Tab-separated table of C-alpha atoms in Angstrom:
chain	number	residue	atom	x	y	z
A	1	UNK	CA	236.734	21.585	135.443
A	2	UNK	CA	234.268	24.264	135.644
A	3	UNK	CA	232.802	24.760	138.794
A	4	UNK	CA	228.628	24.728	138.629
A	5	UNK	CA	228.540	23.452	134.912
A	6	UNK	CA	227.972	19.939	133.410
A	7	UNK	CA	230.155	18.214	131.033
A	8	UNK	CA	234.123	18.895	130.584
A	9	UNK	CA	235.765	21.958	129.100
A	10	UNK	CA	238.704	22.876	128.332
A	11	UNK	CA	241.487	25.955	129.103
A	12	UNK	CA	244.809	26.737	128.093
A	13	UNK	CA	246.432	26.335	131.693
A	14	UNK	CA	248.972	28.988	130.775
A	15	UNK	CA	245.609	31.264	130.781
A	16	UNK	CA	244.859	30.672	134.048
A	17	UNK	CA	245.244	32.998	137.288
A	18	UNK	CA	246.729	35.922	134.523
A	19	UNK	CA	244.610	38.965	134.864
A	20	UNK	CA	242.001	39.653	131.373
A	21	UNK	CA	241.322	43.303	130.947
A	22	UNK	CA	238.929	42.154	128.236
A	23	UNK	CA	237.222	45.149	125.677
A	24	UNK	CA	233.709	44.967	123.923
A	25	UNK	CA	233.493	43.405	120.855
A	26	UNK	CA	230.773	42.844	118.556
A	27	UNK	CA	230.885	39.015	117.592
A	28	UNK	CA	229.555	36.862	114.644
A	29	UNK	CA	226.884	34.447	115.408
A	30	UNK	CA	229.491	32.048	114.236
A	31	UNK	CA	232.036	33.138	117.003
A	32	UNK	CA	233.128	29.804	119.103
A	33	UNK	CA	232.443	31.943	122.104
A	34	UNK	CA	228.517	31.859	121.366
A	35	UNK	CA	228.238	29.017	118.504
A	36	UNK	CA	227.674	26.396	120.993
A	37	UNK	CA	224.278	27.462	122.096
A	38	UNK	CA	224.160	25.573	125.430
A	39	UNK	CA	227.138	25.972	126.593
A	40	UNK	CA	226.675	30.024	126.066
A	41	UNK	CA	223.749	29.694	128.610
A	42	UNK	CA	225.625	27.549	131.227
A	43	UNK	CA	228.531	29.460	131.350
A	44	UNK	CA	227.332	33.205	130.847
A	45	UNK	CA	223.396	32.598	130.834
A	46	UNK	CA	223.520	34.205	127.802
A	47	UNK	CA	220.380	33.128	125.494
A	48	UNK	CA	220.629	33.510	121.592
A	49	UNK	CA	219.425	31.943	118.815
A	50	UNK	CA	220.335	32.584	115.006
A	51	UNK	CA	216.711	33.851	113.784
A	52	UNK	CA	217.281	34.179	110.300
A	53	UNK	CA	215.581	31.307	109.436
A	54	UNK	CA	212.414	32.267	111.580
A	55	UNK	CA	209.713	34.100	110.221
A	56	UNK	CA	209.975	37.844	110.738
A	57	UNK	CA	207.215	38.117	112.956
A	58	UNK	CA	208.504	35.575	115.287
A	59	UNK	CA	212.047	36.669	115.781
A	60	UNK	CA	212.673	38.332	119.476
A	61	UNK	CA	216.390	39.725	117.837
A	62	UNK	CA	216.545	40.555	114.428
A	63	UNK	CA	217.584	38.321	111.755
A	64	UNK	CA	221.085	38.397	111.984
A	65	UNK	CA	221.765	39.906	115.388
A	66	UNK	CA	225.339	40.377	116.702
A	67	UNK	CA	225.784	39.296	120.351
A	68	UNK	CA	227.724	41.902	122.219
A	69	UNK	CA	230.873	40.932	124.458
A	70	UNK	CA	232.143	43.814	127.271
A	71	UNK	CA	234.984	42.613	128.933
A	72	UNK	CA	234.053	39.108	130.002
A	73	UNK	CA	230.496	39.138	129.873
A	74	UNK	CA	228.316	38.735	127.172
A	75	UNK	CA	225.606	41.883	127.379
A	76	UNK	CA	223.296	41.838	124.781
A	77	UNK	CA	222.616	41.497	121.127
A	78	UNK	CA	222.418	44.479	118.311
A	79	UNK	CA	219.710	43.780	115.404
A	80	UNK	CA	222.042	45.699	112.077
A	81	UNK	CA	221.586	45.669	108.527
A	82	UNK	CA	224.221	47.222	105.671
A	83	UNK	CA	222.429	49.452	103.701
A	84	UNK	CA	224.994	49.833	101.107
A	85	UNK	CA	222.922	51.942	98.603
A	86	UNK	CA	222.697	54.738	101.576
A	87	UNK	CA	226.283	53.735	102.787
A	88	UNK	CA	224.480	53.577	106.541
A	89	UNK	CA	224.782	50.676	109.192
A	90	UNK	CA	221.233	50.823	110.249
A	91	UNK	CA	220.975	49.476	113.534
A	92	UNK	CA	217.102	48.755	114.021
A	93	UNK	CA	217.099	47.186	117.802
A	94	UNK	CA	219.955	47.454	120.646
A	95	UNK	CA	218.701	44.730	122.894
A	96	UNK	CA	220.627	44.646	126.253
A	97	UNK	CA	220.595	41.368	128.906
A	98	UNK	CA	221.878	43.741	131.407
A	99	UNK	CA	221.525	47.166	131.528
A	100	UNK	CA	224.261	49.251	129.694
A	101	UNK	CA	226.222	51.737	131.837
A	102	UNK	CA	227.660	54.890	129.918
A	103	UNK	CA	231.112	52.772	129.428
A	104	UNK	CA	229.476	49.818	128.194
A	105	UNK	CA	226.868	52.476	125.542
A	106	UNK	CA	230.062	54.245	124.380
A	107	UNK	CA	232.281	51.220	123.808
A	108	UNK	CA	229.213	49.803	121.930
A	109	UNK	CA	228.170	53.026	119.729
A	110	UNK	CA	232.233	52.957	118.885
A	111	UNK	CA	232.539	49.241	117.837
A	112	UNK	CA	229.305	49.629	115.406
A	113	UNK	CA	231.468	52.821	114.170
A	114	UNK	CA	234.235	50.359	113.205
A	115	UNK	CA	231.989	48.050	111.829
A	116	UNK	CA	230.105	50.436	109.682
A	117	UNK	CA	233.907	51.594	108.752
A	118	UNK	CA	235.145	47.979	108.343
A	119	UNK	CA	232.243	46.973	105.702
A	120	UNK	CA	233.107	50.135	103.908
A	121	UNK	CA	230.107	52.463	105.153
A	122	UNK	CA	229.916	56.065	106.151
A	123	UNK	CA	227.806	55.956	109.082
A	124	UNK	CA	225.600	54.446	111.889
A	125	UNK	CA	222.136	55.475	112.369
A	126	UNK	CA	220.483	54.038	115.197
A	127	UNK	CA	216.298	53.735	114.776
């Protein structure tokens, strides 16, 4: 059990009491750490909602935005789109739940590198 949260979940008991470095990632919307919705908030009161559906004008994120994972938080959420014809990951919006330290901006700007280098793009540009 899960002290201070309703309902039962579930961990590998081998996982338990072994120490988690962790590293920032930048996750799919679609990640089971963040796909149930709820459970997100109770465990890291971390709010998101997939706004690609909403109209443009009503979206506090973006429309596809990536929630952002440092160590064993979740920190915030990065509003992207893959402008292929420029060969640019434009990154319109870094919006951060807590505020980013210089470890937490660097490990960031370096995973959107990968990801830019991942999709087969040539470079970031942040607006």
């Amino acid at each position: 059990m899960v002290e201070g949260t309703t309902g039962d979940w579930r961990v590998d008991p081998a996982a338990l009491g072994e120490d988690f470095a962790g590293r920032t990632a930048l996750l799919s919307p679609f990640d089971r750490l963040v796909y149930d919705r709820a459970r997100a908030q109770e465990l890291f009161d971390f709010e998101y909602t997939l706004e690609m559906y909403k109209p443009a004008a009503k979206r506090r994120w973006g429309y596809f935005a990536l929630p952002v994972l440092h160590r064993d938080r979740l920190v915030g959420k990065i509003d992207a789109t893959a402008d292929r014809k420029a060969s640019v990951l434009r990154v319109h919006a870094i919006h951060e739940d807590v505020r980013f330290t210089r470890t937490i901006t660097k490990e960031v700007r370096a995973e959107l590198d990968d990801l830019a280098s991942w999709i087969g793009l040539d470079a970031v540009e942040l607006a």
